[in-house]
Coordinates of C-alpha atoms in Angstrom, one line a residue:
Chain A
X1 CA -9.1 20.0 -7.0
X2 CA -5.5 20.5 -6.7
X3 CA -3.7 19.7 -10.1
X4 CA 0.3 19.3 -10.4
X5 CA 1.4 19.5 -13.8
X6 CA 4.8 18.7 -12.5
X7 CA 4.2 15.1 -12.7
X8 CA 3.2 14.9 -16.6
X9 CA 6.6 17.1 -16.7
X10 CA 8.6 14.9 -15.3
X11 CA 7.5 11.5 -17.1
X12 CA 8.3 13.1 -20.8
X13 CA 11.8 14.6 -19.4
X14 CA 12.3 11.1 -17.9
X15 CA 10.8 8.7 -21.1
X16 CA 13.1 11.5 -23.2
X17 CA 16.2 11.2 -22.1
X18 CA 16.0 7.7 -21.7
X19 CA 15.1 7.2 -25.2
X20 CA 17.8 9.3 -26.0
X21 CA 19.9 7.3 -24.4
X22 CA 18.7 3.9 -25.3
X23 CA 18.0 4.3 -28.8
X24 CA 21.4 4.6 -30.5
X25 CA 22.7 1.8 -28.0
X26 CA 19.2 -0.3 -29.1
X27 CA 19.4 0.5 -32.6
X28 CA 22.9 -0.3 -32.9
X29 CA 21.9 -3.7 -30.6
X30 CA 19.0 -4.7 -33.4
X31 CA 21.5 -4.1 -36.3
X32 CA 24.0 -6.5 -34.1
X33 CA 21.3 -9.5 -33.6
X34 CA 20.0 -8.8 -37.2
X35 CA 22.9 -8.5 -39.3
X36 CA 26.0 -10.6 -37.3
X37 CA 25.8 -14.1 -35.9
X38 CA 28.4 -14.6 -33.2
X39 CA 29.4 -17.0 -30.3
X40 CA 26.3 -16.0 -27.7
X41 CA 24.1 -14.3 -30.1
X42 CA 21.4 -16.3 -28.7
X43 CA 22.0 -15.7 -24.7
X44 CA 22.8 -11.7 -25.8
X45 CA 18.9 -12.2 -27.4
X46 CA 17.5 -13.9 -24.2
X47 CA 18.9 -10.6 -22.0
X48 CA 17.1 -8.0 -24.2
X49 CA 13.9 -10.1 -23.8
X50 CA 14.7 -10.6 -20.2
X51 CA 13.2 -7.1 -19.1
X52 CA 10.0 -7.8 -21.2
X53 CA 9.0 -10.5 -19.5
X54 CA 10.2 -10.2 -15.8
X55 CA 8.0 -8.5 -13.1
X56 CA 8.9 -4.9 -13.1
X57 CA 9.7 -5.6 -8.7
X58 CA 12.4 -7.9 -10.4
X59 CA 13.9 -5.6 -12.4
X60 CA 13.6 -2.9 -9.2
X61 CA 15.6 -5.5 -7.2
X62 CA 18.6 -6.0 -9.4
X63 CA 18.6 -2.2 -9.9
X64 CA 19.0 -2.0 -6.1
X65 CA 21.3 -4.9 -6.3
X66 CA 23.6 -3.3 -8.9
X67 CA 23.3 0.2 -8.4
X68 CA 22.5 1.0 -4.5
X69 CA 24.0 3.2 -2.3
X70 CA 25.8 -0.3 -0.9
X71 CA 25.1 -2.1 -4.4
X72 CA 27.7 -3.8 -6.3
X73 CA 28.5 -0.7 -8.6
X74 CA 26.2 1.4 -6.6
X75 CA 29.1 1.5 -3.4
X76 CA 31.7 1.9 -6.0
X77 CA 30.3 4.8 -7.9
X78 CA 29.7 6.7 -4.8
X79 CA 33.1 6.1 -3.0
X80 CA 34.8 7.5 -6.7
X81 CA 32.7 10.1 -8.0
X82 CA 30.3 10.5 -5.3
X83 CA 27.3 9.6 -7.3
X84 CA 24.5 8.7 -6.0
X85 CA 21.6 7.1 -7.9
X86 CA 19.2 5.7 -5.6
X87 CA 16.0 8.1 -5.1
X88 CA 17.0 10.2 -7.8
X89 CA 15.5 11.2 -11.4
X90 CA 18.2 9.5 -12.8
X91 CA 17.7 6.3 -11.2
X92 CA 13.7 7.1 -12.9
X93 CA 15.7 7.4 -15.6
X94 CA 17.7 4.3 -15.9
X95 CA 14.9 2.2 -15.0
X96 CA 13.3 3.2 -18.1
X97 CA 15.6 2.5 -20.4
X98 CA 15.8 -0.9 -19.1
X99 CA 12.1 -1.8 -20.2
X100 CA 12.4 0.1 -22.9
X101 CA 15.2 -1.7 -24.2
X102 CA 13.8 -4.9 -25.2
X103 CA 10.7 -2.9 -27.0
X104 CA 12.6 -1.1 -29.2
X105 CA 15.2 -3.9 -30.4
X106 CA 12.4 -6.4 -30.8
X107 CA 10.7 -3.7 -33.0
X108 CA 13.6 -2.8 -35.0
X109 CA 15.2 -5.9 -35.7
X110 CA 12.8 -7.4 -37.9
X111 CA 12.8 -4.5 -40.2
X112 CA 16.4 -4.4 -40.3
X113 CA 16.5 -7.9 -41.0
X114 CA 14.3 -7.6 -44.0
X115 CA 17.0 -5.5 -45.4
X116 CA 17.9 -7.7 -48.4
X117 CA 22.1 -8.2 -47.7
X118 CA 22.3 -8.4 -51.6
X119 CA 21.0 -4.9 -51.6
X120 CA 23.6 -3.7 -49.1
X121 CA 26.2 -6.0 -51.0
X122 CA 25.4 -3.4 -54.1
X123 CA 26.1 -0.6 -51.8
X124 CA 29.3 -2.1 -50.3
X125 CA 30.5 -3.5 -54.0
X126 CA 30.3 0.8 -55.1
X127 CA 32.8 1.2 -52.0
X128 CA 30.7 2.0 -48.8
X129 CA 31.9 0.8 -45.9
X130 CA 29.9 -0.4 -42.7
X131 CA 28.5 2.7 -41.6
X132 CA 28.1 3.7 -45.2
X133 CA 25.9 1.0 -46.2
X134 CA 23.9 1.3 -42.6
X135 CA 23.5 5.4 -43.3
X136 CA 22.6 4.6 -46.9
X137 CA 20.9 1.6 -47.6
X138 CA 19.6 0.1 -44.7
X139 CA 18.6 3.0 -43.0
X140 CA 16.7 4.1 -45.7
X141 CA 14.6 1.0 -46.0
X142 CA 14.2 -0.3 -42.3
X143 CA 13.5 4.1 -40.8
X144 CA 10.0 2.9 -40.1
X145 CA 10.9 -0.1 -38.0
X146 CA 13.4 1.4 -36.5
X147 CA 11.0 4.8 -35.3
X148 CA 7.8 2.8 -34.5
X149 CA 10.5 1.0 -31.8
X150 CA 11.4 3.9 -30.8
X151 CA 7.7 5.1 -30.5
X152 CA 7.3 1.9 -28.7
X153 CA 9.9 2.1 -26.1
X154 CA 9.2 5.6 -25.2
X155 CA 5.6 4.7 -24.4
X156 CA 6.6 1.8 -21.9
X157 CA 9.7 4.5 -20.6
X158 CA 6.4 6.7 -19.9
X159 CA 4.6 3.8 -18.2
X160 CA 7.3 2.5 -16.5
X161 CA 6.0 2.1 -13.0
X162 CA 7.4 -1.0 -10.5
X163 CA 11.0 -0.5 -10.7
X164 CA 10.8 3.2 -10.7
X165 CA 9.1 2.9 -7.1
X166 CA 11.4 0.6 -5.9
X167 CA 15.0 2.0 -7.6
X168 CA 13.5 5.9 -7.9
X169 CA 11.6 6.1 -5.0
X170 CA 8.6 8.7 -4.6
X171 CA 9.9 12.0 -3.7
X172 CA 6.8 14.6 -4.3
X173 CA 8.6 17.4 -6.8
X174 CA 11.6 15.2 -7.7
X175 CA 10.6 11.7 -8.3
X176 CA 6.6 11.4 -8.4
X177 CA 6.3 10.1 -12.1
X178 CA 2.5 10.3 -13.5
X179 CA 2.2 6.1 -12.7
X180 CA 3.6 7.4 -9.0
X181 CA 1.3 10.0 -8.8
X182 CA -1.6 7.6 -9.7
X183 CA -0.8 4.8 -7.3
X184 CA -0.3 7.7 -4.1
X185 CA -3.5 9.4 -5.3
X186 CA -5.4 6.4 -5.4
X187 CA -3.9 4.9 -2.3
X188 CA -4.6 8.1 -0.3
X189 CA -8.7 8.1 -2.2
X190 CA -8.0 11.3 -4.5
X191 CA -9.6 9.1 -7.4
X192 CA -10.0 12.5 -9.1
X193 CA -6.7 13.5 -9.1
X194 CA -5.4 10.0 -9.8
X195 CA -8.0 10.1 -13.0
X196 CA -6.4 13.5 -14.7
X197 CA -3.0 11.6 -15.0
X198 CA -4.9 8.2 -15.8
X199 CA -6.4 10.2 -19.2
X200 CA -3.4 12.1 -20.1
X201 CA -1.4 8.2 -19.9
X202 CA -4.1 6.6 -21.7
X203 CA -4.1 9.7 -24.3
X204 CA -0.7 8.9 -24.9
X205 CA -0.6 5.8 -25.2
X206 CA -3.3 6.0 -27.6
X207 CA -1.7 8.5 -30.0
X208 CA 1.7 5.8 -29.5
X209 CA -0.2 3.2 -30.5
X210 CA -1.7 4.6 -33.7
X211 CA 1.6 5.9 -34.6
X212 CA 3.2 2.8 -34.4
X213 CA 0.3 0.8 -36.2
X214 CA 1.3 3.2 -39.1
X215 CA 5.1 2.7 -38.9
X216 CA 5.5 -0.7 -38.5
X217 CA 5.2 -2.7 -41.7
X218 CA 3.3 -5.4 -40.1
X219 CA 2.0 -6.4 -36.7
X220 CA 0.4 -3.6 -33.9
X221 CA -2.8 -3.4 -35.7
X222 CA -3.6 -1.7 -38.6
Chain B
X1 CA -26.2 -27.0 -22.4
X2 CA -27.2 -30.8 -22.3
X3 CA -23.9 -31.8 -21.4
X4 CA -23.4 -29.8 -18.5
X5 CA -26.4 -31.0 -17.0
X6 CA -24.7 -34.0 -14.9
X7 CA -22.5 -30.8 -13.7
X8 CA -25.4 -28.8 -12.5
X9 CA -26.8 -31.8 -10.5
X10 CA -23.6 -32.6 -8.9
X11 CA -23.1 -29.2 -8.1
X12 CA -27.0 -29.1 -7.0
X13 CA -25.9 -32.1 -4.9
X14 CA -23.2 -30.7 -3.0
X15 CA -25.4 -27.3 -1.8
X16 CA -28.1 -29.5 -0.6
X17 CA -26.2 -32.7 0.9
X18 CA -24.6 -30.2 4.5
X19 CA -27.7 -29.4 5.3
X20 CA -28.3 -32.7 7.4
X21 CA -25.0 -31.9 9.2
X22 CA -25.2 -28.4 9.8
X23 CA -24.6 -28.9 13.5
X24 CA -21.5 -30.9 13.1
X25 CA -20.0 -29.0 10.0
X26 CA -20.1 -25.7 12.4
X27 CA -17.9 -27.4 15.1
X28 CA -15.4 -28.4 12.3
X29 CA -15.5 -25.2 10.4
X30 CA -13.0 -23.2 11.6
X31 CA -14.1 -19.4 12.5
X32 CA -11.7 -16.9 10.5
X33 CA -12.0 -13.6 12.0
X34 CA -10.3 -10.9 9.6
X35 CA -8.2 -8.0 10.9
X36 CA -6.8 -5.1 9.3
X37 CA -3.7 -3.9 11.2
X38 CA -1.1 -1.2 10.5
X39 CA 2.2 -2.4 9.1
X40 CA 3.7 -0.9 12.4
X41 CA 1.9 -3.5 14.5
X42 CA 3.0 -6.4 12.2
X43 CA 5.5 -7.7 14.9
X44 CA 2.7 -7.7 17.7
X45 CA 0.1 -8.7 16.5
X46 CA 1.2 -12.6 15.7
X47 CA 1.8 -12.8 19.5
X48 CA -1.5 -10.7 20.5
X49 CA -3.6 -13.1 17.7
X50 CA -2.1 -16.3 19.0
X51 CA -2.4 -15.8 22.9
X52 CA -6.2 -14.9 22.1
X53 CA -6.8 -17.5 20.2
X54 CA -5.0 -19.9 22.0
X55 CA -8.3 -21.0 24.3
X56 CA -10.7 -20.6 21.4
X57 CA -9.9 -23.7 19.4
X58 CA -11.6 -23.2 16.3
X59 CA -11.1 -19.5 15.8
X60 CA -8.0 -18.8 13.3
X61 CA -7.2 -15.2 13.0
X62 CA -6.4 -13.6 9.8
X63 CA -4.4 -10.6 9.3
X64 CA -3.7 -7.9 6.7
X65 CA -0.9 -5.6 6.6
X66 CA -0.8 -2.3 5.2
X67 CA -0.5 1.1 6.0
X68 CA -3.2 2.4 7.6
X69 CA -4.4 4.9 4.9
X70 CA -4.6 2.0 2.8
X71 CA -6.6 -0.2 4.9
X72 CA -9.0 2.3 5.7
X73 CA -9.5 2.1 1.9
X74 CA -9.7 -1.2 1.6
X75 CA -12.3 -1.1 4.5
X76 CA -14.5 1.8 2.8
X77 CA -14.4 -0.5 -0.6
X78 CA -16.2 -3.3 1.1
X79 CA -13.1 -5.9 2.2
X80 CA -14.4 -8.7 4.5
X81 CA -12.5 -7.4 7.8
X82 CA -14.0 -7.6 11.4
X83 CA -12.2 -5.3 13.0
X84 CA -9.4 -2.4 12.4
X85 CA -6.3 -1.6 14.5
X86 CA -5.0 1.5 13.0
X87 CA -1.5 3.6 14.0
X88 CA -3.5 7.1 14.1
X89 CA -6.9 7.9 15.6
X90 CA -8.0 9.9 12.4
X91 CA -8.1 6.5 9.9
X92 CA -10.7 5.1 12.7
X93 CA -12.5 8.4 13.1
X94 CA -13.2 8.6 9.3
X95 CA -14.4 5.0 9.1
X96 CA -16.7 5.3 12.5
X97 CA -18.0 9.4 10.6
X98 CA -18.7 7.1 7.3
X99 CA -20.5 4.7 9.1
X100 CA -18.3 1.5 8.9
X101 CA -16.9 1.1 12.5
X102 CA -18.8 1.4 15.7
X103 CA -18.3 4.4 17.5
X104 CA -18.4 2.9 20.7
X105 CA -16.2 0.1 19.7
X106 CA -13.5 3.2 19.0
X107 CA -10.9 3.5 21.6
X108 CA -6.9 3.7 21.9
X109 CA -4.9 0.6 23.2
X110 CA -1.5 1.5 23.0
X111 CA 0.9 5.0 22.2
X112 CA 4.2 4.5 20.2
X113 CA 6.7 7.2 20.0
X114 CA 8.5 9.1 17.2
X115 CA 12.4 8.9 16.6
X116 CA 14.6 9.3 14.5
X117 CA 16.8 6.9 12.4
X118 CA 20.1 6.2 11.1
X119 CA 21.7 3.0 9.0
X120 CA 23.8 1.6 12.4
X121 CA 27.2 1.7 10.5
X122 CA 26.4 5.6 9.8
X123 CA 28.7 8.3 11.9
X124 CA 26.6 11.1 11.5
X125 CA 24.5 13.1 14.7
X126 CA 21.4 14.9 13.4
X127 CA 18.6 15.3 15.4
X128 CA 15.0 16.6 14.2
X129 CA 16.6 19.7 15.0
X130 CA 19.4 19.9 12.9
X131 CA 18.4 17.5 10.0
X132 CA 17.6 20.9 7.9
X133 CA 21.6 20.6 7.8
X134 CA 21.4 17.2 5.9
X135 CA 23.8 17.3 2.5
X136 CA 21.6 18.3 -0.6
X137 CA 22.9 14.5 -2.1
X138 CA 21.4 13.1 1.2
X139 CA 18.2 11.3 1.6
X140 CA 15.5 11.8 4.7
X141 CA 13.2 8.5 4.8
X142 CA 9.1 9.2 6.0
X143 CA 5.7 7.4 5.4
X144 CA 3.8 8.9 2.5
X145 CA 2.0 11.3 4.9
X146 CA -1.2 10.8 3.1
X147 CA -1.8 6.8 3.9
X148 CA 0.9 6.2 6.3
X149 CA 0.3 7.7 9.8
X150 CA 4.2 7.4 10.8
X151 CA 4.7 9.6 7.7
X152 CA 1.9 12.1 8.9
X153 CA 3.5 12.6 12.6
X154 CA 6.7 12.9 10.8
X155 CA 5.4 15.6 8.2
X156 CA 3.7 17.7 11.5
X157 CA 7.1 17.0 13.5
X158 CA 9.4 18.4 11.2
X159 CA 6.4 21.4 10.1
X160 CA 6.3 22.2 13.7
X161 CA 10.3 23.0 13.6
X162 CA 9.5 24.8 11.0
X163 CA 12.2 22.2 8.6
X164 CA 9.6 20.7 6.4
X165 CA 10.0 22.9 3.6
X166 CA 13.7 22.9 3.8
X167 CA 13.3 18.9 3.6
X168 CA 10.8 18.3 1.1
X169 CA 12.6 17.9 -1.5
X170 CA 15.4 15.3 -0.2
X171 CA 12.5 12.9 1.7
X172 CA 11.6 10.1 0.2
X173 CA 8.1 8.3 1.0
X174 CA 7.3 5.3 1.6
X175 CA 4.3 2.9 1.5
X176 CA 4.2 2.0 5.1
X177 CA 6.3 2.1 8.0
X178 CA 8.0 -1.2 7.2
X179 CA 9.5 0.1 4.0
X180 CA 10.7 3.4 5.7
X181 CA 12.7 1.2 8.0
X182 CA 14.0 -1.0 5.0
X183 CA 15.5 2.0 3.4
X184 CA 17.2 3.0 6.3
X185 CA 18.6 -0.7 7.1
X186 CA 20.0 -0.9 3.8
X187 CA 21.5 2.6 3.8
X188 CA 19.7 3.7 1.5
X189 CA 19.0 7.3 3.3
X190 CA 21.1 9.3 5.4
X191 CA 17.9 8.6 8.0
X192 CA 14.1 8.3 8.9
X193 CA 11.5 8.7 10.8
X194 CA 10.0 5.9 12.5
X195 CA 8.2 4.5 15.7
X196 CA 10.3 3.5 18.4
X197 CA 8.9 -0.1 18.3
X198 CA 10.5 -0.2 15.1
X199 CA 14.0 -0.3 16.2
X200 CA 16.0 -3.1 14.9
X201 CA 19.9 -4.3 14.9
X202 CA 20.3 -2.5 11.9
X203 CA 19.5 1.1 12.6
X204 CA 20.8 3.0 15.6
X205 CA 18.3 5.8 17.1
X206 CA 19.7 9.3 16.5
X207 CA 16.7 11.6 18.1
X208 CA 13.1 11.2 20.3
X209 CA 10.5 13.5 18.9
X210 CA 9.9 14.3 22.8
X211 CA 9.2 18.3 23.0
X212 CA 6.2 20.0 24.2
X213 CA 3.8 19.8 21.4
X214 CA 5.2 17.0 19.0
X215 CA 2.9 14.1 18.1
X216 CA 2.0 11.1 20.0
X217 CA 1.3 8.7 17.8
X218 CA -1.8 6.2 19.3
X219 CA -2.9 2.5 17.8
X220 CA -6.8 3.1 17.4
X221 CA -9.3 0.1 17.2
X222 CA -12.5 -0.3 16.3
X223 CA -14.9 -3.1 15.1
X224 CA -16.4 -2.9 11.5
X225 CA -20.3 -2.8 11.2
X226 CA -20.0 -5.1 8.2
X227 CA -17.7 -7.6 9.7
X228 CA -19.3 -11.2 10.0
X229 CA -17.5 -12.2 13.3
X230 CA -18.9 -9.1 15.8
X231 CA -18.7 -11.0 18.6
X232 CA -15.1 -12.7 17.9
X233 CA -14.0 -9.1 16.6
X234 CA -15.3 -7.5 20.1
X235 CA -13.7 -10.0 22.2
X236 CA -10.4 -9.8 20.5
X237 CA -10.2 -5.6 21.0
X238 CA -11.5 -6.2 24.5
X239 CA -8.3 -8.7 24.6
X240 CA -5.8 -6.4 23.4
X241 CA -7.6 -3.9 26.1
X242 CA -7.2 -6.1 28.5
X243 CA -3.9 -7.2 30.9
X244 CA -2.7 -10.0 28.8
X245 CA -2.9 -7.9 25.5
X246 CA -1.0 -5.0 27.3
X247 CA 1.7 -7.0 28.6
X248 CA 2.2 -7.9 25.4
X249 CA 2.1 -4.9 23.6
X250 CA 4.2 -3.2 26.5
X251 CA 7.1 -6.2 25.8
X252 CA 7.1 -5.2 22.2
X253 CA 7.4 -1.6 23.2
X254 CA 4.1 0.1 23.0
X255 CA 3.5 2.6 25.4
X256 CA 0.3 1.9 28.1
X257 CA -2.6 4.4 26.1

């Protein structure tokens, strides 16, 4: 049986960096929607949700839409710096974050939330400012929350599988994610190739799972 | 359990009642017979379907999409289809070694040729030839060559030029032939490979696969041996065999096979 590795490869580069990317950005969004109420906090709430609940071929579409080769950034972005996104990793890339987003803010924010503000008011009244209270008292107290999101969103960046097709395409070597490799294998009747990649995503989801169920302070199981 | 029982009775009812009609409900029932067609025939086959079925009121003909690799799947799973009209020979040739289309229903009804594509608005030349050339940021367009034929000639095309492994790693595949074409309408790729009956305002033809030895792409038929409607499944290949079905696959630009 012929066995790539390259496919496992490329989903943990891919669910990496786009949790690298994502999670200051979503951490700093869950502190935002926790700790701050503003004009459109509730509409800013109902866009991180959006990606949670659309079809993943919805969120492909406005990927296309906004960042194609002739998208509404997409043209843009290739007529000034020449980048193109469209059948690259990158675009794998971007697409995860985008489901990952909502994961990890919904996972954080609660913990953060639970932050007493009179214990950060202790912090602030002994001279910390902002980032000084967020660094050492929040953090501190709402770490678990804030890791089991990002546990979370780097499981569904792993799993991410309809809008990769669509924005990332399936280019054998460069773009063929494990959930790629599993649809082609199973669409072309390799059921034993498409199983190797089906244990090592349902492995890992496991072990994401459990980790989370022993982060979060209440909810995903145990 | 008690309370369903006025349930069971009606439903009891309703099996046994069309048996005192059976003769009458057959002339109503409409006859669906179930087709499994390669994406590259989706433009034909409402023509081919509803010229056939014009004289044979009763007779509605259903028709799946896909690319062929799939289909054959599908077929080898157990899906209710009567017959198969396939975009290579060697989708047909597995189902009729596996035992699930009649060998003698097997035959070729059109050929289709291989060219390649460009977004219309796009200035560049290549040819099969030269596409080895395309920029590194560029993007070359072809059928997953393991379930979509039109990826497979593509793949033996370019390996015959010797450019596939030069390419590989700047072609994209797609699920069928349908979404090949898409990415080149939208400009998505630089160009692709295609059949020339896909040719659409949209995309302008840069190259013919046309040299001694490149691949001739064939639609291959065959009736299933699990199909319910054989003799409506025969008669519709025989159609498509026929005059009527070849001027109509020769307006849509099939080749005669």
């Amino acid at each position: 049986m012929s066995f790539d590795t390259f496919p496992i490869q490329l989903s943990l580069q891919v669910a990496t960096i786009a949790i690298l990317l994502v999670g200051p950005a979503g951490t700093a969004l869950a502190w935002l929607q926790a700790k701050r109420s503003y004009p459109g906090r509730g509409l800013v709430d109902g866009l991180i949700l959006l990606p949670l609940v659309l079809p993943p071929s919805v969120i492909g579409y406005f990927l296309i839409v906004l960042l194609g080769r002739r998208g509404l950034l997409g043209e843009a972005l290739d007529a000034s710096l020449g980048l193109r996104l469209v059948f690259t990793p990158t675009a794998a890339v971007i697409a995860s974050m985008v489901v990952a987003l909502p994961l990890l803010v919904k996972t954080a924010q609660p913990s953060l939330e639970a932050v007493p503000r009179a214990m950060e008011d202790v912090g602030r009244s002994l001279g910390l400012g902002e980032w000084g209270v967020f660094v050492r008292v929040t953090l501190p107290v709402a770490w678990k929350g804030i890791v089991a999101g990002l546990v979370l969103a780097f499981a569904r960046a792993v799993g991410e599988f309809g809008a990769t097709l669509m924005f990332a395409g399936n280019i054998p070597g460069r773009t063929n994610t494990m959930p790629l490799e599993i649809f082609a294998a199973y669409q072309a009747g390799e059921d034993g190739r498409a199983l190797v990649y089906v244990l090592v995503l349902t492995g890992l989801s496991m072990l994401v799972v459990l980790a989370a169920g022993r982060l979060a302070p209440r909810g995903f199981g145990s | 359990m008690l309370r369903s029982l006025p349930l069971l009775l009606l439903l009891a009812g309703c099996q046994a009642a069309p048996g005192h009609s059976e003769a009458t409900a057959q002339q109503e029932e409409p006859v669906d017979v179930t087709l499994a067609a390669a994406a590259s025939l989706r433009r034909v086959m409402p023509e081919l379907a509803s010229a056939w079925s014009a004289d044979r009121p009763g007779v509605r003909v259903q028709v799946s999409y896909g690319s062929s690799g799939t289909l054959r799947q599908q077929v080898e799973a157990g899906a209710p289809i009567d017959a198969v009209l396939f975009a290579a020979a060697a989708p047909v040739d597995r189902l009729v070694a596996d035992g699930h289309v009649h060998a003698a229903s097997q035959r070729v009804v059109a050929t289709n040729d291989l060219v390649l594509i460009a977004p219309a608005d796009s200035t560049e030349a290549w040819t099969f030839e030269t596409l080895t050339q395309l920029p590194a940021t560029e993007k070359l367009a072809i059928g997953e060559p393991a379930t979509v034929p039109a990826g497979r000639y593509a793949k033996q095309a370019l390996e015959g030029l010797g450019s596939w492994d030069a390419l590989k790693d700047r072609t994209v595949f797609g699920g069928d032939v349908a979404m090949v074409l898409a990415y080149a309408k939208r400009g998505e790729v630089a160009a692709a490979v295609v059949y020339g009956t896909e040719v659409v305002p949209g995309v302008r033809v840069l190259d013919r696969a046309d040299w001694d030895g490149a691949p001739g792409p064939v639609v291959s038929v065959g009736t299933t041996t699990e199909g319910e409607q054989q003799a409506h499944a025969v008669a519709f290949l025989d159609f498509v065999a026929g005059a009527e079905g070849q001027a109509i696959l020769k307006k849509h630009g099939f080749g005669a096979p």
